[in-house]
């Protein structure tokens, strides 16, 4: 078989692959198109208007616990979509975590993933939240998610000279280089 006939035989297959790939649109991890909304097929009428809003702190989306593998260089790290979204959203900002150091780990009631500069904790009730530095050390010293404070409910906040993180049953504050744990009473 000559080179010319091999090329002629392969061209329809290459064209079909190119057509399939271009019709998929831009993709993000987890298989959703850019923007996180499924694409509607041509000629179909959407059931409701789709508005693009940022993902809330709770990650109230159905794929939050869907597995995903993040590849950094030659290393691969298993995680879930909610943790990935939080990690990706923090890149380049004040809560940038740098690279993952381990895959996501199952915990009672959720997951966590460690990074060079902190940890993301995720539970279905509280969503994905970043805990870092001295606040993270104090959180672990108090039992982490299964301890007296429970799961984090928000990322750290800077308020004047204080930095704090809120949890289900309390708050950890770093102020004047001193850590203070405030438990909520019920």
PDB file of N, CA and C in Angstrom, residues 61-131:
ATOM      1  N   UNK A  61     -23.915  22.571  44.297  1.00  0.00           N
ATOM      2  CA  UNK A  61     -24.033  22.018  42.961  1.00  0.00           C
ATOM      3  C   UNK A  61     -23.984  20.509  43.069  1.00  0.00           C
ATOM      4  N   UNK A  62     -24.668  19.848  42.159  1.00  0.00           N
ATOM      5  CA  UNK A  62     -24.816  18.404  42.272  1.00  0.00           C
ATOM      6  C   UNK A  62     -23.516  17.639  42.075  1.00  0.00           C
ATOM      7  N   UNK A  63     -22.511  18.238  41.453  1.00  0.00           N
ATOM      8  CA  UNK A  63     -21.269  17.510  41.209  1.00  0.00           C
ATOM      9  C   UNK A  63     -20.185  17.794  42.244  1.00  0.00           C
ATOM     10  N   UNK A  64     -20.529  18.407  43.373  1.00  0.00           N
ATOM     11  CA  UNK A  64     -19.532  18.819  44.366  1.00  0.00           C
ATOM     12  C   UNK A  64     -18.639  17.674  44.817  1.00  0.00           C
ATOM     13  N   UNK A  65     -19.180  16.468  44.993  1.00  0.00           N
ATOM     14  CA  UNK A  65     -18.361  15.350  45.466  1.00  0.00           C
ATOM     15  C   UNK A  65     -17.924  14.432  44.325  1.00  0.00           C
ATOM     16  N   UNK A  66     -18.126  14.855  43.070  1.00  0.00           N
ATOM     17  CA  UNK A  66     -17.651  14.049  41.948  1.00  0.00           C
ATOM     18  C   UNK A  66     -16.128  14.003  41.958  1.00  0.00           C
ATOM     19  N   UNK A  67     -15.557  12.841  41.703  1.00  0.00           N
ATOM     20  CA  UNK A  67     -14.099  12.724  41.718  1.00  0.00           C
ATOM     21  C   UNK A  67     -13.459  13.403  40.511  1.00  0.00           C
ATOM     22  N   UNK A  68     -12.246  13.893  40.713  1.00  0.00           N
ATOM     23  CA  UNK A  68     -11.457  14.512  39.650  1.00  0.00           C
ATOM     24  C   UNK A  68      -9.990  14.281  39.998  1.00  0.00           C
ATOM     25  N   UNK A  69      -9.154  14.212  38.986  1.00  0.00           N
ATOM     26  CA  UNK A  69      -7.715  14.071  39.196  1.00  0.00           C
ATOM     27  C   UNK A  69      -7.050  15.331  38.671  1.00  0.00           C
ATOM     28  N   UNK A  70      -6.276  15.985  39.523  1.00  0.00           N
ATOM     29  CA  UNK A  70      -5.536  17.191  39.154  1.00  0.00           C
ATOM     30  C   UNK A  70      -4.100  16.778  38.895  1.00  0.00           C
ATOM     31  N   UNK A  71      -3.571  17.143  37.736  1.00  0.00           N
ATOM     32  CA  UNK A  71      -2.201  16.788  37.381  1.00  0.00           C
ATOM     33  C   UNK A  71      -1.332  18.032  37.479  1.00  0.00           C
ATOM     34  N   UNK A  72      -0.300  17.968  38.299  1.00  0.00           N
ATOM     35  CA  UNK A  72       0.668  19.052  38.463  1.00  0.00           C
ATOM     36  C   UNK A  72       2.013  18.463  38.054  1.00  0.00           C
ATOM     37  N   UNK A  73       2.542  18.893  36.917  1.00  0.00           N
ATOM     38  CA  UNK A  73       3.760  18.282  36.395  1.00  0.00           C
ATOM     39  C   UNK A  73       3.481  16.825  36.093  1.00  0.00           C
ATOM     40  N   UNK A  74       4.269  15.942  36.649  1.00  0.00           N
ATOM     41  CA  UNK A  74       4.076  14.499  36.450  1.00  0.00           C
ATOM     42  C   UNK A  74       3.258  13.861  37.562  1.00  0.00           C
ATOM     43  N   UNK A  75       2.920  14.626  38.615  1.00  0.00           N
ATOM     44  CA  UNK A  75       2.189  14.067  39.755  1.00  0.00           C
ATOM     45  C   UNK A  75       0.688  14.250  39.578  1.00  0.00           C
ATOM     46  N   UNK A  76      -0.077  13.270  40.034  1.00  0.00           N
ATOM     47  CA  UNK A  76      -1.531  13.318  39.967  1.00  0.00           C
ATOM     48  C   UNK A  76      -2.101  13.269  41.383  1.00  0.00           C
ATOM     49  N   UNK A  77      -3.148  14.088  41.619  1.00  0.00           N
ATOM     50  CA  UNK A  77      -3.776  14.176  42.933  1.00  0.00           C
ATOM     51  C   UNK A  77      -5.279  13.999  42.783  1.00  0.00           C
ATOM     52  N   UNK A  78      -5.822  12.947  43.386  1.00  0.00           N
ATOM     53  CA  UNK A  78      -7.273  12.718  43.370  1.00  0.00           C
ATOM     54  C   UNK A  78      -7.928  13.681  44.350  1.00  0.00           C
ATOM     55  N   UNK A  79      -9.061  14.249  43.947  1.00  0.00           N
ATOM     56  CA  UNK A  79      -9.810  15.167  44.804  1.00  0.00           C
ATOM     57  C   UNK A  79     -11.276  15.125  44.378  1.00  0.00           C
ATOM     58  N   UNK A  80     -12.078  16.109  44.803  1.00  0.00           N
ATOM     59  CA  UNK A  80     -13.458  16.216  44.307  1.00  0.00           C
ATOM     60  C   UNK A  80     -13.646  17.603  43.697  1.00  0.00           C
ATOM     61  N   UNK A  81     -14.745  17.796  42.999  1.00  0.00           N
ATOM     62  CA  UNK A  81     -14.972  19.053  42.273  1.00  0.00           C
ATOM     63  C   UNK A  81     -15.030  20.263  43.198  1.00  0.00           C
ATOM     64  N   UNK A  82     -15.648  20.133  44.362  1.00  0.00           N
ATOM     65  CA  UNK A  82     -15.762  21.276  45.275  1.00  0.00           C
ATOM     66  C   UNK A  82     -14.381  21.728  45.757  1.00  0.00           C
ATOM     67  N   UNK A  83     -13.534  20.774  46.130  1.00  0.00           N
ATOM     68  CA  UNK A  83     -12.178  21.120  46.565  1.00  0.00           C
ATOM     69  C   UNK A  83     -11.400  21.717  45.401  1.00  0.00           C
ATOM     70  N   UNK A  84     -11.528  21.133  44.213  1.00  0.00           N
ATOM     71  CA  UNK A  84     -10.823  21.667  43.040  1.00  0.00           C
ATOM     72  C   UNK A  84     -11.256  23.105  42.753  1.00  0.00           C
ATOM     73  N   UNK A  85     -12.559  23.361  42.786  1.00  0.00           N
ATOM     74  CA  UNK A  85     -13.050  24.723  42.508  1.00  0.00           C
ATOM     75  C   UNK A  85     -12.497  25.735  43.516  1.00  0.00           C
ATOM     76  N   UNK A  86     -12.463  25.348  44.797  1.00  0.00           N
ATOM     77  CA  UNK A  86     -11.939  26.247  45.830  1.00  0.00           C
ATOM     78  C   UNK A  86     -10.454  26.510  45.578  1.00  0.00           C
ATOM     79  N   UNK A  87      -9.694  25.454  45.300  1.00  0.00           N
ATOM     80  CA  UNK A  87      -8.265  25.567  45.017  1.00  0.00           C
ATOM     81  C   UNK A  87      -8.019  26.466  43.803  1.00  0.00           C
ATOM     82  N   UNK A  88      -8.751  26.197  42.728  1.00  0.00           N
ATOM     83  CA  UNK A  88      -8.582  26.965  41.497  1.00  0.00           C
ATOM     84  C   UNK A  88      -8.973  28.432  41.697  1.00  0.00           C
ATOM     85  N   UNK A  89     -10.033  28.680  42.457  1.00  0.00           N
ATOM     86  CA  UNK A  89     -10.484  30.048  42.715  1.00  0.00           C
ATOM     87  C   UNK A  89      -9.537  30.840  43.593  1.00  0.00           C
ATOM     88  N   UNK A  90      -8.740  30.153  44.407  1.00  0.00           N
ATOM     89  CA  UNK A  90      -7.813  30.838  45.315  1.00  0.00           C
ATOM     90  C   UNK A  90      -6.477  31.184  44.647  1.00  0.00           C
ATOM     91  N   UNK A  91      -6.199  30.586  43.487  1.00  0.00           N
ATOM     92  CA  UNK A  91      -4.924  30.813  42.807  1.00  0.00           C
ATOM     93  C   UNK A  91      -4.693  32.297  42.559  1.00  0.00           C
ATOM     94  N   UNK A  92      -3.499  32.759  42.907  1.00  0.00           N
ATOM     95  CA  UNK A  92      -3.119  34.136  42.634  1.00  0.00           C
ATOM     96  C   UNK A  92      -3.682  35.159  43.605  1.00  0.00           C
ATOM     97  N   UNK A  93      -4.526  34.751  44.527  1.00  0.00           N
ATOM     98  CA  UNK A  93      -5.137  35.662  45.497  1.00  0.00           C
ATOM     99  C   UNK A  93      -4.477  35.547  46.859  1.00  0.00           C
ATOM    100  N   UNK A  94      -5.038  36.228  47.852  1.00  0.00           N
ATOM    101  CA  UNK A  94      -4.444  36.192  49.194  1.00  0.00           C
ATOM    102  C   UNK A  94      -4.525  34.816  49.863  1.00  0.00           C
ATOM    103  N   UNK A  95      -5.414  33.947  49.398  1.00  0.00           N
ATOM    104  CA  UNK A  95      -5.536  32.599  49.975  1.00  0.00           C
ATOM    105  C   UNK A  95      -4.907  31.532  49.080  1.00  0.00           C
ATOM    106  N   UNK A  96      -4.017  31.927  48.175  1.00  0.00           N
ATOM    107  CA  UNK A  96      -3.354  30.982  47.262  1.00  0.00           C
ATOM    108  C   UNK A  96      -2.692  29.877  48.075  1.00  0.00           C
ATOM    109  N   UNK A  97      -2.975  28.639  47.715  1.00  0.00           N
ATOM    110  CA  UNK A  97      -2.475  27.485  48.469  1.00  0.00           C
ATOM    111  C   UNK A  97      -1.232  26.859  47.861  1.00  0.00           C
ATOM    112  N   UNK A  98      -0.817  27.309  46.695  1.00  0.00           N
ATOM    113  CA  UNK A  98       0.276  26.710  45.927  1.00  0.00           C
ATOM    114  C   UNK A  98      -0.134  25.307  45.495  1.00  0.00           C
ATOM    115  N   UNK A  99       0.767  24.361  45.456  1.00  0.00           N
ATOM    116  CA  UNK A  99       0.484  23.033  44.909  1.00  0.00           C
ATOM    117  C   UNK A  99      -0.038  22.070  45.973  1.00  0.00           C
ATOM    118  N   UNK A 100      -0.828  21.068  45.546  1.00  0.00           N
ATOM    119  CA  UNK A 100      -1.232  20.024  46.488  1.00  0.00           C
ATOM    120  C   UNK A 100      -0.020  19.202  46.900  1.00  0.00           C
ATOM    121  N   UNK A 101      -0.046  18.661  48.115  1.00  0.00           N
ATOM    122  CA  UNK A 101       1.033  17.791  48.581  1.00  0.00           C
ATOM    123  C   UNK A 101       0.559  16.350  48.745  1.00  0.00           C
ATOM    124  N   UNK A 102      -0.759  16.150  48.659  1.00  0.00           N
ATOM    125  CA  UNK A 102      -1.330  14.811  48.815  1.00  0.00           C
ATOM    126  C   UNK A 102      -2.717  14.798  48.175  1.00  0.00           C
ATOM    127  N   UNK A 103      -3.217  13.610  47.846  1.00  0.00           N
ATOM    128  CA  UNK A 103      -4.593  13.539  47.345  1.00  0.00           C
ATOM    129  C   UNK A 103      -5.587  13.851  48.460  1.00  0.00           C
ATOM    130  N   UNK A 104      -6.829  14.098  48.084  1.00  0.00           N
ATOM    131  CA  UNK A 104      -7.883  14.327  49.081  1.00  0.00           C
ATOM    132  C   UNK A 104      -8.026  13.078  49.942  1.00  0.00           C
ATOM    133  N   UNK A 105      -8.323  13.323  51.211  1.00  0.00           N
ATOM    134  CA  UNK A 105      -8.423  12.243  52.186  1.00  0.00           C
ATOM    135  C   UNK A 105      -9.834  12.212  52.757  1.00  0.00           C
ATOM    136  N   UNK A 106     -10.403  11.021  52.843  1.00  0.00           N
ATOM    137  CA  UNK A 106     -11.734  10.843  53.433  1.00  0.00           C
ATOM    138  C   UNK A 106     -11.660  11.082  54.934  1.00  0.00           C
ATOM    139  N   UNK A 107     -12.606  11.857  55.460  1.00  0.00           N
ATOM    140  CA  UNK A 107     -12.757  12.070  56.895  1.00  0.00           C
ATOM    141  C   UNK A 107     -14.196  11.715  57.265  1.00  0.00           C
ATOM    142  N   UNK A 108     -14.475  11.578  58.530  1.00  0.00           N
ATOM    143  CA  UNK A 108     -15.845  11.346  58.964  1.00  0.00           C
ATOM    144  C   UNK A 108     -16.654  12.598  58.602  1.00  0.00           C
ATOM    145  N   UNK A 109     -17.612  12.474  57.694  1.00  0.00           N
ATOM    146  CA  UNK A 109     -18.473  13.594  57.319  1.00  0.00           C
ATOM    147  C   UNK A 109     -17.972  14.452  56.178  1.00  0.00           C
ATOM    148  N   UNK A 110     -16.830  14.115  55.561  1.00  0.00           N
ATOM    149  CA  UNK A 110     -16.337  14.940  54.463  1.00  0.00           C
ATOM    150  C   UNK A 110     -14.958  14.536  53.997  1.00  0.00           C
ATOM    151  N   UNK A 111     -14.214  15.513  53.476  1.00  0.00           N
ATOM    152  CA  UNK A 111     -12.866  15.275  52.951  1.00  0.00           C
ATOM    153  C   UNK A 111     -11.984  16.461  53.257  1.00  0.00           C
ATOM    154  N   UNK A 112     -10.663  16.236  53.135  1.00  0.00           N
ATOM    155  CA  UNK A 112      -9.702  17.325  53.222  1.00  0.00           C
ATOM    156  C   UNK A 112      -8.596  17.065  52.229  1.00  0.00           C
ATOM    157  N   UNK A 113      -7.961  18.141  51.779  1.00  0.00           N
ATOM    158  CA  UNK A 113      -6.794  18.005  50.933  1.00  0.00           C
ATOM    159  C   UNK A 113      -5.756  19.013  51.386  1.00  0.00           C
ATOM    160  N   UNK A 114      -4.523  18.527  51.588  1.00  0.00           N
ATOM    161  CA  UNK A 114      -3.424  19.372  52.054  1.00  0.00           C
ATOM    162  C   UNK A 114      -2.676  19.968  50.868  1.00  0.00           C
ATOM    163  N   UNK A 115      -2.276  21.224  51.034  1.00  0.00           N
ATOM    164  CA  UNK A 115      -1.503  21.968  50.041  1.00  0.00           C
ATOM    165  C   UNK A 115      -0.271  22.546  50.721  1.00  0.00           C
ATOM    166  N   UNK A 116       0.649  23.099  49.945  1.00  0.00           N
ATOM    167  CA  UNK A 116       1.864  23.685  50.490  1.00  0.00           C
ATOM    168  C   UNK A 116       1.529  24.750  51.530  1.00  0.00           C
ATOM    169  N   UNK A 117       0.506  25.575  51.281  1.00  0.00           N
ATOM    170  CA  UNK A 117       0.209  26.714  52.161  1.00  0.00           C
ATOM    171  C   UNK A 117      -1.106  26.601  52.918  1.00  0.00           C
ATOM    172  N   UNK A 118      -1.629  25.406  53.116  1.00  0.00           N
ATOM    173  CA  UNK A 118      -2.874  25.276  53.868  1.00  0.00           C
ATOM    174  C   UNK A 118      -3.621  24.013  53.508  1.00  0.00           C
ATOM    175  N   UNK A 119      -4.863  23.938  53.941  1.00  0.00           N
ATOM    176  CA  UNK A 119      -5.707  22.762  53.715  1.00  0.00           C
ATOM    177  C   UNK A 119      -7.101  23.222  53.327  1.00  0.00           C
ATOM    178  N   UNK A 120      -7.721  22.487  52.412  1.00  0.00           N
ATOM    179  CA  UNK A 120      -9.131  22.714  52.090  1.00  0.00           C
ATOM    180  C   UNK A 120      -9.924  21.579  52.730  1.00  0.00           C
ATOM    181  N   UNK A 121     -10.922  21.955  53.535  1.00  0.00           N
ATOM    182  CA  UNK A 121     -11.846  21.004  54.147  1.00  0.00           C
ATOM    183  C   UNK A 121     -13.171  21.111  53.408  1.00  0.00           C
ATOM    184  N   UNK A 122     -13.805  19.955  53.136  1.00  0.00           N
ATOM    185  CA  UNK A 122     -15.098  19.951  52.458  1.00  0.00           C
ATOM    186  C   UNK A 122     -16.042  18.991  53.158  1.00  0.00           C
ATOM    187  N   UNK A 123     -17.268  19.463  53.377  1.00  0.00           N
ATOM    188  CA  UNK A 123     -18.356  18.589  53.818  1.00  0.00           C
ATOM    189  C   UNK A 123     -19.593  19.017  53.039  1.00  0.00           C
ATOM    190  N   UNK A 124     -20.548  18.110  52.853  1.00  0.00           N
ATOM    191  CA  UNK A 124     -21.765  18.489  52.123  1.00  0.00           C
ATOM    192  C   UNK A 124     -22.533  19.617  52.807  1.00  0.00           C
ATOM    193  N   UNK A 125     -22.421  19.722  54.130  1.00  0.00           N
ATOM    194  CA  UNK A 125     -23.163  20.751  54.870  1.00  0.00           C
ATOM    195  C   UNK A 125     -22.499  22.124  54.809  1.00  0.00           C
ATOM    196  N   UNK A 126     -21.176  22.166  54.764  1.00  0.00           N
ATOM    197  CA  UNK A 126     -20.474  23.450  54.868  1.00  0.00           C
ATOM    198  C   UNK A 126     -19.742  23.876  53.602  1.00  0.00           C
ATOM    199  N   UNK A 127     -19.604  22.980  52.629  1.00  0.00           N
ATOM    200  CA  UNK A 127     -18.875  23.301  51.410  1.00  0.00           C
ATOM    201  C   UNK A 127     -17.373  23.244  51.624  1.00  0.00           C
ATOM    202  N   UNK A 128     -16.629  23.741  50.658  1.00  0.00           N
ATOM    203  CA  UNK A 128     -15.162  23.715  50.698  1.00  0.00           C
ATOM    204  C   UNK A 128     -14.645  25.022  51.289  1.00  0.00           C
ATOM    205  N   UNK A 129     -13.774  24.913  52.299  1.00  0.00           N
ATOM    206  CA  UNK A 129     -13.242  26.088  52.995  1.00  0.00           C
ATOM    207  C   UNK A 129     -11.740  25.927  53.215  1.00  0.00           C
ATOM    208  N   UNK A 130     -11.020  27.037  53.140  1.00  0.00           N
ATOM    209  CA  UNK A 130      -9.573  27.049  53.324  1.00  0.00           C
ATOM    210  C   UNK A 130      -9.238  27.388  54.776  1.00  0.00           C
ATOM    211  N   UNK A 131      -8.328  26.603  55.366  1.00  0.00           N
ATOM    212  CA  UNK A 131      -7.810  26.878  56.712  1.00  0.00           C
ATOM    213  C   UNK A 131      -6.287  26.831  56.601  1.00  0.00           C
TER     214      UNK A 131
END
